[in-house]
Structure formats: C-alpha cells, structure tokens
mmCIF file of C-alpha atoms and ligand atoms in Angstrom:
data_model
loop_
_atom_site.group_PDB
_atom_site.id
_atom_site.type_symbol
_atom_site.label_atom_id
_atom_site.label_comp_id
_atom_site.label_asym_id
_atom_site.label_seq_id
_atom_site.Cartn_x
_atom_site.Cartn_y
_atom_site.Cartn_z
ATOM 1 C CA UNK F 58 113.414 104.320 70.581
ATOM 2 C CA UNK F 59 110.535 104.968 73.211
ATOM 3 C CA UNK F 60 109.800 103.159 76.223
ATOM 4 C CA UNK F 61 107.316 100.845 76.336
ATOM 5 C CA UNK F 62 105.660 98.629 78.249
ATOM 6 C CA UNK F 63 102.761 96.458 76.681
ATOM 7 C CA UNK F 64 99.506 93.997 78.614
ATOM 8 C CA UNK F 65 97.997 91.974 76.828
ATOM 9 C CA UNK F 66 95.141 89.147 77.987
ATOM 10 C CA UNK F 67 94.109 85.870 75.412
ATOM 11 C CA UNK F 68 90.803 86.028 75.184
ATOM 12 C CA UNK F 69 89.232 83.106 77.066
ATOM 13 C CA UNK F 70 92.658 81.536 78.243
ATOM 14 C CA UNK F 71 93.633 81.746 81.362
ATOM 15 C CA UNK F 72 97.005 83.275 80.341
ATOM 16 C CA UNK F 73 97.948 86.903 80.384
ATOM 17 C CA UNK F 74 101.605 88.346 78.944
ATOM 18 C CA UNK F 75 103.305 92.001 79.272
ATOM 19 C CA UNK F 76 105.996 92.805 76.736
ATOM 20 C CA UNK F 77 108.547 95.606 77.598
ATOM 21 C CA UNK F 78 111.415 97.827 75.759
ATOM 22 C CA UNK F 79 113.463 99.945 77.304
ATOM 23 C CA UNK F 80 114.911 101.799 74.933
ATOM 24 C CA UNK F 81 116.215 106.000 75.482
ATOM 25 C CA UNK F 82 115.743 105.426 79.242
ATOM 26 C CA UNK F 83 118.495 102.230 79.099
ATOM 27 C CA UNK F 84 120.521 104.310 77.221
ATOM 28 C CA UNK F 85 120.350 107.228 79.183
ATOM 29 C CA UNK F 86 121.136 104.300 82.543
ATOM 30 C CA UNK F 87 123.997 103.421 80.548
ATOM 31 C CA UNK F 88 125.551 106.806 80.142
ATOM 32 C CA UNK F 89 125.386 107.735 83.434
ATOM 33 C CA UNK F 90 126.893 105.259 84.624
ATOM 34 C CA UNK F 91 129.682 105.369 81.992
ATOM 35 C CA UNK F 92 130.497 108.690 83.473
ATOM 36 C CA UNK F 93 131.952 106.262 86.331
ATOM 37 C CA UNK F 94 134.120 104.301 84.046
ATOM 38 C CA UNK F 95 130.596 101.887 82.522
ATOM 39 C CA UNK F 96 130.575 98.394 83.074
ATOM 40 C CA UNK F 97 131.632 95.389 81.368
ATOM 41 C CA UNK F 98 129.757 94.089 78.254
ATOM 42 C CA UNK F 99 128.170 91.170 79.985
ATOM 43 C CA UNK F 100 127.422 93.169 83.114
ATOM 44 C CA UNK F 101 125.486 95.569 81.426
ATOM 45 C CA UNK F 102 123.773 92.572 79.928
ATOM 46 C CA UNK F 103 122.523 91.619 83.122
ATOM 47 C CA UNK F 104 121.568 94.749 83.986
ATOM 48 C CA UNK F 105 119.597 95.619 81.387
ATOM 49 C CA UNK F 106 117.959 92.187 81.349
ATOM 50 C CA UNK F 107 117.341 92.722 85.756
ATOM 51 C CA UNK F 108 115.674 96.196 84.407
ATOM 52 C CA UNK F 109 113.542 95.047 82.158
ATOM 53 C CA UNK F 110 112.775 91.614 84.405
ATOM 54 C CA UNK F 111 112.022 94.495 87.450
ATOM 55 C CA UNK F 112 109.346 96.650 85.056
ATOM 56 C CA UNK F 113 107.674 93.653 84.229
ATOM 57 C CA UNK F 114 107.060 92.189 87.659
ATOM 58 C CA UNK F 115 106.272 95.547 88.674
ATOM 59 C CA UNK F 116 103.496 95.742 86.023
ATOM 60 C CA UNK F 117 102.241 92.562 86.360
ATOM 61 C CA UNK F 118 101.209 92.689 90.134
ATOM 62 C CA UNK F 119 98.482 95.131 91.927
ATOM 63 C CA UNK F 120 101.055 96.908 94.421
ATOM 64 C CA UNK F 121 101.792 100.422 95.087
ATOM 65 C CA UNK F 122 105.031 100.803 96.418
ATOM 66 C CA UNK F 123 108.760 100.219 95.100
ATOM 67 C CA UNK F 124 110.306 96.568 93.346
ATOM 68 C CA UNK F 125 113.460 95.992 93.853
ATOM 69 C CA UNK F 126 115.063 92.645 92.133
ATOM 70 C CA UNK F 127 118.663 92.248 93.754
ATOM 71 C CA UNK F 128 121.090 89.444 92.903
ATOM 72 C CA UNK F 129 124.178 88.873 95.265
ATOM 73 C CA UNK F 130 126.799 86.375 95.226
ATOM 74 C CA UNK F 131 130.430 86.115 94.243
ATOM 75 C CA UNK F 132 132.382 86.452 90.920
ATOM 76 C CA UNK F 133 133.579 89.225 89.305
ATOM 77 C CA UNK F 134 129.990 90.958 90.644
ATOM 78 C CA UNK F 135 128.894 90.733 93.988
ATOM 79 C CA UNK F 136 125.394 92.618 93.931
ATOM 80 C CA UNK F 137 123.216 93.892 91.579
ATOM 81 C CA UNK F 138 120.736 95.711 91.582
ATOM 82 C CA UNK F 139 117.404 96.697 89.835
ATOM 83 C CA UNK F 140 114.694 98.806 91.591
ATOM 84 C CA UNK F 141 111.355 100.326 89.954
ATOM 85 C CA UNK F 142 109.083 102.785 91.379
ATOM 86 C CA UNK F 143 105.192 102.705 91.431
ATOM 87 C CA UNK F 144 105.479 104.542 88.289
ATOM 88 C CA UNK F 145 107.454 102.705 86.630
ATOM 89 C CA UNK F 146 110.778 104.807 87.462
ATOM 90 C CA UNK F 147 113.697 102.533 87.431
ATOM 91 C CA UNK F 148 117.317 102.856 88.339
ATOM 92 C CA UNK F 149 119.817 99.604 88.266
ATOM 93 C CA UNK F 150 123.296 99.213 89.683
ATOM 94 C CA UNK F 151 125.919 96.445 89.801
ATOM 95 C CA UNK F 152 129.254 96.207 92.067
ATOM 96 C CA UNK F 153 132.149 94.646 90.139
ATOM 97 C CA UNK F 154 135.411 93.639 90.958
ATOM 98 C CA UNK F 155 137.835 92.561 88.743
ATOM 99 C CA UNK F 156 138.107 91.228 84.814
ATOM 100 C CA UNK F 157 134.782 89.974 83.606
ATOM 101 C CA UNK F 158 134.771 87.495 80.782
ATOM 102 C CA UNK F 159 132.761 89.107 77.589
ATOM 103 C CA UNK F 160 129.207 87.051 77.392
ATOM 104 C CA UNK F 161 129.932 85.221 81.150
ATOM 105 C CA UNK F 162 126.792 83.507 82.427
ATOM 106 C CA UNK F 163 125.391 83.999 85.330
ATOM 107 C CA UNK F 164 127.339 81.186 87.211
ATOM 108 C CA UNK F 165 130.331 82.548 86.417
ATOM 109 C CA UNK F 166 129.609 86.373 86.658
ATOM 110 C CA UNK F 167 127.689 86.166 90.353
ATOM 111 C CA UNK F 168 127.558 82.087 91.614
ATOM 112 C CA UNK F 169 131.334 80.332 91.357
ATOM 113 C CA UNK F 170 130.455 79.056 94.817
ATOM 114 C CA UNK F 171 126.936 78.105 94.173
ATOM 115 C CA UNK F 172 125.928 80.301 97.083
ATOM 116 C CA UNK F 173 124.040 83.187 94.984
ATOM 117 C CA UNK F 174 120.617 84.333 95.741
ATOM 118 C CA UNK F 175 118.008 86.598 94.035
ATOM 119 C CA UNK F 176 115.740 88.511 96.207
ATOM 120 C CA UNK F 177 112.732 90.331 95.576
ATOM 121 C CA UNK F 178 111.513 92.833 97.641
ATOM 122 C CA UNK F 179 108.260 94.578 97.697
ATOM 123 C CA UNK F 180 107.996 97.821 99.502
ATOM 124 C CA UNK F 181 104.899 99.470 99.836
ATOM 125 C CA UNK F 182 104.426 103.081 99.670
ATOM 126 C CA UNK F 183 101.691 103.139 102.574
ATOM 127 C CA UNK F 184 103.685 100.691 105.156
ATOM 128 C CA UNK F 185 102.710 101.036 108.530
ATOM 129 C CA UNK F 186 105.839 102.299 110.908
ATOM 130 C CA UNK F 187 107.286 98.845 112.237
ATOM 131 C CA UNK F 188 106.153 97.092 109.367
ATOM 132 C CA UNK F 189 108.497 95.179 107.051
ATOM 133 C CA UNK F 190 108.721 95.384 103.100
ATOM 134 C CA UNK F 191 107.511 91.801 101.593
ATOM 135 C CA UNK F 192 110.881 89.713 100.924
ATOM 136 C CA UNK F 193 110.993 86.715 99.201
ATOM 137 C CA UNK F 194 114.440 84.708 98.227
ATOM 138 C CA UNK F 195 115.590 82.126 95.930
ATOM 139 C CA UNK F 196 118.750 80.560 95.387
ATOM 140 C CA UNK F 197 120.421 80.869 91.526
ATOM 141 C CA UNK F 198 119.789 77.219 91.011
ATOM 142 C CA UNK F 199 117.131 74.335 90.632
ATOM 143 C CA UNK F 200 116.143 71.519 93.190
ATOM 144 C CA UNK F 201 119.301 69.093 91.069
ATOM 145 C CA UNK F 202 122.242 71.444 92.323
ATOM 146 C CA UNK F 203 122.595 72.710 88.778
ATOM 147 C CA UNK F 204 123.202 76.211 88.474
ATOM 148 C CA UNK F 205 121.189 78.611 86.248
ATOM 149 C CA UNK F 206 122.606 80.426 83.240
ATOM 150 C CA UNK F 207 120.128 82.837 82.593
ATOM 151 C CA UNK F 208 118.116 85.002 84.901
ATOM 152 C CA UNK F 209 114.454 84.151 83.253
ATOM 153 C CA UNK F 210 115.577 80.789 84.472
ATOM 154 C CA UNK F 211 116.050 81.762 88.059
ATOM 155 C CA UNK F 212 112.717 84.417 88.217
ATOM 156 C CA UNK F 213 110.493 81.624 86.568
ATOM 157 C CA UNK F 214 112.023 79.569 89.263
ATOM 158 C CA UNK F 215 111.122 82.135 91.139
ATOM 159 C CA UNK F 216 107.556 82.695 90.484
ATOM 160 C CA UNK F 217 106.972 78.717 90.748
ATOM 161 C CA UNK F 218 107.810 78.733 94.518
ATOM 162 C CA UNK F 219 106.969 81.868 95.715
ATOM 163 C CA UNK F 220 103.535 82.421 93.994
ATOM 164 C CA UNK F 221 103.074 78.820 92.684
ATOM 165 C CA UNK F 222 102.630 80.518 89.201
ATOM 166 C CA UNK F 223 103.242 78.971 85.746
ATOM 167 C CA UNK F 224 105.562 81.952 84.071
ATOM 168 C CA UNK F 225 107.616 81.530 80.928
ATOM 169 C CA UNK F 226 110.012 84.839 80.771
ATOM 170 C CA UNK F 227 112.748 86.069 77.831
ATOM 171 C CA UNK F 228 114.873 88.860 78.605
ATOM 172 C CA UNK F 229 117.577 90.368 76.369
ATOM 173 C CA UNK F 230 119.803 93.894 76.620
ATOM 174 C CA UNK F 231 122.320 95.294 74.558
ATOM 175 C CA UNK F 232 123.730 99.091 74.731
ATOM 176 C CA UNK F 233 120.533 100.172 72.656
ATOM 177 C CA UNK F 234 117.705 98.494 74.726
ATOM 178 C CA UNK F 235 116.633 96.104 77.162
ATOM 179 C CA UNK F 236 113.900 94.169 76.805
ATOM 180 C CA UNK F 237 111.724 91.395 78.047
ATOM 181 C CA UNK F 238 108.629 89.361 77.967
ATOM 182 C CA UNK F 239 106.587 87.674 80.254
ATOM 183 C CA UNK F 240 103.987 84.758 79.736
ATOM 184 C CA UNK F 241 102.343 83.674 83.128
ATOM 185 C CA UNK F 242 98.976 81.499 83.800
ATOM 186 C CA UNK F 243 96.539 83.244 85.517
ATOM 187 C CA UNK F 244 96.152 82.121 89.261
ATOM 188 C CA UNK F 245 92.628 79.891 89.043
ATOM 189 C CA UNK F 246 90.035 81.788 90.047
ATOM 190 C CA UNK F 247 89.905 82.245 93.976
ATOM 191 C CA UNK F 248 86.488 83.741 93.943
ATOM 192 C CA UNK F 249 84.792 80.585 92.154
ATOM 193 C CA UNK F 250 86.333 78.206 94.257
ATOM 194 C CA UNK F 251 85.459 80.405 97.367
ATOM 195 C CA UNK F 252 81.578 80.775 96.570
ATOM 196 C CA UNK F 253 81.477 77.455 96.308
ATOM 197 C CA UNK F 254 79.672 77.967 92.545
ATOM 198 C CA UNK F 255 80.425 74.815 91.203
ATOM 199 C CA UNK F 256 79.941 75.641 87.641
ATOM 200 C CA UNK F 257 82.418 78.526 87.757
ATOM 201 C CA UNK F 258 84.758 76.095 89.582
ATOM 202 C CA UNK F 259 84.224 73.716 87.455
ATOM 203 C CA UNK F 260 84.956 76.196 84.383
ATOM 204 C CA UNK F 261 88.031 77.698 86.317
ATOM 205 C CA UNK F 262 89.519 73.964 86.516
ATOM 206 C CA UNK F 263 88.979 73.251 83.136
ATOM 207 C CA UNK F 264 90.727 76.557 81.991
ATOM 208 C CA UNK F 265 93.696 75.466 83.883
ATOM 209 C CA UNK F 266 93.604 71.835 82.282
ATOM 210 C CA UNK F 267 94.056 73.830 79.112
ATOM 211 C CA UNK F 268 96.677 73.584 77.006
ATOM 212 C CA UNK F 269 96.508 76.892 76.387
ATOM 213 C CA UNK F 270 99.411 78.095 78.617
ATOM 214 C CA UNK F 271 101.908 75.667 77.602
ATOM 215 C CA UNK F 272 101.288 76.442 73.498
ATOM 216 C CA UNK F 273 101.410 80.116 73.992
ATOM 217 C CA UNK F 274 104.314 79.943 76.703
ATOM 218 C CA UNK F 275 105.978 77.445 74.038
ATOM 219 C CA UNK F 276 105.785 80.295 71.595
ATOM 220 C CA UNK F 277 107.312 82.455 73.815
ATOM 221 C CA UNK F 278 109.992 80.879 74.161
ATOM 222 C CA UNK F 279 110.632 80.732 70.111
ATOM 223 C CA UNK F 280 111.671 84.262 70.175
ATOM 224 C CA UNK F 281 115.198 85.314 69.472
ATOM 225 C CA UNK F 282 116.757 88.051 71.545
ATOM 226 C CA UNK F 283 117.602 89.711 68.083
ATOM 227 C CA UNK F 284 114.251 89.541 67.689
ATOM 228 C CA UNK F 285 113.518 91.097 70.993
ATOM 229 C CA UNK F 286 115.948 94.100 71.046
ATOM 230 C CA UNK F 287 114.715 95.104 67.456
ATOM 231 C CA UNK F 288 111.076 94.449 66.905
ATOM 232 C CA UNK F 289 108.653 96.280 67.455
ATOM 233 C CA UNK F 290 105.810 95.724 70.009
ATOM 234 C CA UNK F 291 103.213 95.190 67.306
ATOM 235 C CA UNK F 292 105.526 93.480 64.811
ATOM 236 C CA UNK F 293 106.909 91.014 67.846
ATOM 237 C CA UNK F 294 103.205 90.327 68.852
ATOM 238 C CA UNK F 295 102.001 89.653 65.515
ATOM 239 C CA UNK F 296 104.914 87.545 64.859
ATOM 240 C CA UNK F 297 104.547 85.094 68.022
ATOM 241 C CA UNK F 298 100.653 84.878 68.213
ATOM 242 C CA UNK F 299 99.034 85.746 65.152
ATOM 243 C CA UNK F 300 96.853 82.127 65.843
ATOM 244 C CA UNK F 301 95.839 83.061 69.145
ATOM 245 C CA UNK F 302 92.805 85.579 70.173
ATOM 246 C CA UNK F 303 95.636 88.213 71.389
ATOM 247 C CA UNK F 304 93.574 91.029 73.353
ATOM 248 C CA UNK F 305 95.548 94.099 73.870
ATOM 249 C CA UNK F 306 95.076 96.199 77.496
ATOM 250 C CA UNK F 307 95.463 99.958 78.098
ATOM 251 C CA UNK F 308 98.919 100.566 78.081
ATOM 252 C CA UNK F 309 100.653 103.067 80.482
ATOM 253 C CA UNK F 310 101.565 105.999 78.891
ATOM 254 C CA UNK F 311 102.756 109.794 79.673
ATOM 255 C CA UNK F 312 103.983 109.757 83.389
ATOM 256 C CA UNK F 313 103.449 106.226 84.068
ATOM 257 C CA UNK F 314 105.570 105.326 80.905
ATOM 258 C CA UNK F 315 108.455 103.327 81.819
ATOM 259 C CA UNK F 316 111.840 105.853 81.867
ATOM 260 C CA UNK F 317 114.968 106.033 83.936
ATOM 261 C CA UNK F 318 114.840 107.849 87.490
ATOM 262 C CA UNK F 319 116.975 108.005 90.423
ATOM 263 C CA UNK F 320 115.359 108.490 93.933
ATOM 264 C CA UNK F 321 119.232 110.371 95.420
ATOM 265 C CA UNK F 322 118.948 113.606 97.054
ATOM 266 C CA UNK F 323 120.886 115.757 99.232
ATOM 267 C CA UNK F 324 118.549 115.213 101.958
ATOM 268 C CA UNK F 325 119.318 111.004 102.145
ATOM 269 C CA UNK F 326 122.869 111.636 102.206
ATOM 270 C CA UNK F 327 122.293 114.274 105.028
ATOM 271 C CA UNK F 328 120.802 111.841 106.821
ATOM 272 C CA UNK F 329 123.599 109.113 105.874
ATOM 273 C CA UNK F 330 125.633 111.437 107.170
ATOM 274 C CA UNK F 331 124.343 111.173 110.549
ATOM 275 C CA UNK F 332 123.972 107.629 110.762
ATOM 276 C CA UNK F 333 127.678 107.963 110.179
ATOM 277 C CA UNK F 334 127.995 109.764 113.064
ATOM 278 C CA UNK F 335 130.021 113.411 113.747
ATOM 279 C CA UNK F 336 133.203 111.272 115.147
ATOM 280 C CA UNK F 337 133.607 109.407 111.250
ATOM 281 C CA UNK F 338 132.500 112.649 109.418
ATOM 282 C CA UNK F 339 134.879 114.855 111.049
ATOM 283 C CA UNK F 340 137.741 112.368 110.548
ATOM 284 C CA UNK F 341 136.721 112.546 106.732
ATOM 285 C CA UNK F 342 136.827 116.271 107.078
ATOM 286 C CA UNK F 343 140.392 116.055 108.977
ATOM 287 C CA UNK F 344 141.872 114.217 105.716
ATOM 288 C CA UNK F 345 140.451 116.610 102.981
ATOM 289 C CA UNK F 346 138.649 119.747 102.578
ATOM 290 C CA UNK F 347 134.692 118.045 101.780
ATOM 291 C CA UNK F 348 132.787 115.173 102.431
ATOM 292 C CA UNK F 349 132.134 113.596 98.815
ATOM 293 C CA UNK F 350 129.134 110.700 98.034
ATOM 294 C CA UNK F 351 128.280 109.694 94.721
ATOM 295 C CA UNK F 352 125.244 107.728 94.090
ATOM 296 C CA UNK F 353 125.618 104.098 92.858
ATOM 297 C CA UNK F 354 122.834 104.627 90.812
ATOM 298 C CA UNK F 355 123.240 107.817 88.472
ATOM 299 C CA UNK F 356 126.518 108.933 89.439
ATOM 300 C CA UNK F 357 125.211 112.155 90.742
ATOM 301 C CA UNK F 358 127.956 113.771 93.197
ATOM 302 C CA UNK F 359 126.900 115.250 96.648
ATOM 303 C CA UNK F 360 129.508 117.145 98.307
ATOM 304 C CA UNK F 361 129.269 118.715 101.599
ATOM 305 C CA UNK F 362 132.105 120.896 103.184
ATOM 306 C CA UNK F 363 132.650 121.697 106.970
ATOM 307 C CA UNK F 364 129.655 124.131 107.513
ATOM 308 C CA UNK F 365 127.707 122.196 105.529
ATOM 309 C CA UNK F 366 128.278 118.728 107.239
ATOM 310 C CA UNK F 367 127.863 120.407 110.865
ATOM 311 C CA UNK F 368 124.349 121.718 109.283
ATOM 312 C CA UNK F 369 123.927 118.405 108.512
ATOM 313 C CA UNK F 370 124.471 116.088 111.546
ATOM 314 C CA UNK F 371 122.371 119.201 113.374
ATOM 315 C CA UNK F 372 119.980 118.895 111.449
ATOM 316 C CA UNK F 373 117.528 115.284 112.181
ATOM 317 C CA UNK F 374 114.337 115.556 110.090
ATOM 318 C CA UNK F 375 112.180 116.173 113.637
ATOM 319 C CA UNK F 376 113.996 119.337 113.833
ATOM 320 C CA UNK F 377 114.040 120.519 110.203
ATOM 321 C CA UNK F 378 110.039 120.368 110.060
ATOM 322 C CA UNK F 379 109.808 121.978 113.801
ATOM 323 C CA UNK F 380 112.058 124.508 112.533
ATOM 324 C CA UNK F 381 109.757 124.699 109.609
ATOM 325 C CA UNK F 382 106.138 125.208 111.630
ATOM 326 C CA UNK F 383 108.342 127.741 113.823
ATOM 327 C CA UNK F 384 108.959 130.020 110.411
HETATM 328 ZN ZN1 ZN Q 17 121.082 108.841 92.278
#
C-alpha cells in the first residue's frame, strides 16, 4: 500500500479535513526497528497512531521546518517519539521498559502517575541563531483529573488550548498501516474582522454559528479503525461525506509524499562524540576495541575505532569547513 496523505476543504463551510495512510513506509519503520528486538503490540500501536497524528499536523499548518510530537511519562514507556520533516519524512521511536499489557491504553502504557505530558515542538528550518523552536505542552488529561485513553483525545485537547481550534481527530495503526484523520474548523477569518468589513465579519460569524463543523466532525467520528486501516482514501471519503460538498485539494505527491526517513549520520554522532568529551570516549575505548551508537530511530549502527574517534573529537565543524576552503 502507498503513502498517502489527502486535503480536502467543504465547500462553503468553514471546516477543512486531511486524511492520511501510512502504509510501505510504516512497515518499512516497523522492520527496522524489529532488527532491535520490535516493540510490543500496543506500543507499536501508539506509534503508528503518533506517526500518522505527526504527518497530519505537519500538513495541516503553513511551517517549514521539522514536527516533532513527543509523549513522556511513566509505565512500561517512558518517551515516545514521532518527528516529521518539512517533507513529510518521518521517523518515530519509543523507550520501553518492561512487560507491556497487549491493547494497554494510554494511562496505563505512559501516565500510572497522572504526571504524563505531550509536547509539540515546532522547529523551523530558517531559525535565527539564539532563537528557540516553538514548544507547546499539555498534560495527558482533561480539566476533571480524568486521564485520557486515546491520543486523538489528548491532541484535540491539544489543539483546543493551544490554538483555540475546534478539531475532531481518529487515529488507528496496526503492523500494515497507520492511519489517521483530522476534522478541524477553520480559524474565523482574521482578515474580515481586521478590515473592519462588516459584511465579511458578519459572514465569517455566521459560518462559525454553523452547524456545519459539529455534523461533519460527528461523522468523523463514526468511522471504525477497521475502516481506517483498510479503506481506501476515496472509498473512506465517499463513505463518511457523500451528503456534504467534499472539495478535494492538490495532494502531495513524488518527493513530498509521505515515506519513512531518518535524519542519523556519522557526522551527528561525531559531534556527540565531542560533547561527550575525550576523557568519557577514551574510557569507552579503554573497555573495548570501538566506540558503538545505534540510532533510536532506524537502528542504523555507527562505529568508530581509536583513530577514528581521535579524528573525531579533533575535528569541530569550524575546523572541518576551514580545512575545507584551505584544500
Ligand atoms: Zn537513524
């Protein structure tokens, strides 16, 4: 199965909705990391469902730069991780310690103490040096004390108090695909209220008195994971909306397609290396013949031996490109 991610607009609501399947790029996630011994059913679960969660908020905001949708807490899984690229290049990644009950909820898999929190972070590719990535942070339950279940839960939670959006989200994942879709209400139109047009405004309020949103967000929510992980995007649309004046959008294809990518290289470890400092490298170096890092994300193994750790701590990116202008 390809990987897909779908816009779509209702003509004249103010509601727009993205659909997304990961399909040969989750699998291919999923093998890597099996390579490492795989995670637990209910892990992957979340991963899949974080991936698919992370390409959607990545596709529905105007941002060039990385996502990254982390959950930490404790249970069984401490962090987790999902991060997309600007082009829709993802990579996901979990820490887990211990037995994992099969289809654990979220409480029990990352929030026994109730302390959990979901973070996303925005970090944009043009940041000026000093400058911080965007952060914002919620905790994995509502305003009651009652803990979520299900991540849509916490990210529409999210999306409420962070960006005071109306967003209706289902996510599903199995060890075929992970998949999602998103329902928000568009923010009311800034630029009528700001010009002070009062008909626009007057237009944008109405849209927003709709009930447009909470029919097609109710619809949403009618879909069956099952229904999710197998349908097609066409079928699934079809299926949920065929009532509503469902307008499709360009959809990004070839490079911008949504696939499975790891950002590792030799150079970042190098320079992890030297924020480790010669004195713990060496004493790594003392106890066996190489240094060895394997990326949390695709497994991929770096190894660097004595020369080619000394190279390394030499070798601070100022130098390498001096070295470089000197050739
Ligand atoms: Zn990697």
């Amino acid at each position: 199965m390809t990987d897909q991610l779908h816009k779509f607009l209702f003509e004249g609501m103010p509601v727009r909705g993205l659909l997304v399947r990961l399909g040969a790029s989750w699998q291919e996630l999923l093998r890597r990391h099996a390579q490492a011994g795989g995670y637990p059913a209910a892990v992957a679960d979340l991963l899949g469902q974080m991936s698919a969660a992370a390409v959607l908020l990545q596709g529905n905001i105007k941002f060039n730069g990385a996502l990254q949708l982390q959950i930490q807490g404790d249970g069984p899984v401490r962090l987790a991780v999902a991060e997309v690229g600007p082009n829709f290049a993802f990579r996901a990644t979990a820490q887990v310690h211990g037995d994992v009950p099969e289809g654990a909820p979220l409480s029990e898999l990352i929030n026994r103490q109730r302390k959990g929190r979901c973070a996303i972070t925005l970090d944009q590719q043009d940041r000026l040096p000093g400058q911080q990535p965007y952060q914002g942070v919620v905790a994995l339950g509502g305003a009651n004390g009652q803990p979520f279940e299900r991540l849509s839960e916490v990210l529409e939670h999210y999306m409420q108090q962070s960006e005071q959006l109306d967003t209706k989200l289902v996510l599903a994942a199995d060890a075929h695909c992970a998949a999602g879709l998103l329902i928000q209400r568009l923010p009311p139109s800034a630029e009528a209220h700001l010009s002070g047009q009062a008909a626009a405004a007057a237009r944008a309020e109405a849209r927003e008195q709709s009930d447009d949103y909470p029919r097609i967000a109710t619809l949403a929510a009618s879909l069956q994971p099952e229904e999710l992980l197998r349908l097609d995007a066409e079928t699934l649309l079809h299926r949920l909306f065929w009532q509503e004046p469902l307008l499709r959008l360009q959809e990004p294809a070839g490079p911008t397609q949504p696939r499975f990518a790891c950002r590792c290289s030799r150079e970042r470890v190098a320079a992890m290396l030297r924020s480790l400092g010669a004195a713990e490298v060496d004493s790594i170096l003392a106890e066996r013949e190489q240094v060895e890092i394997g990326c949390e994300f695709c497994g991929a193994q770096y190894r660097f031996d004595a020369v080619d750790a000394a190279q390394a701590l030499l070798e601070p990116p100022v130098l390498a490109a001096a070295a470089a202008r000197l050739q």
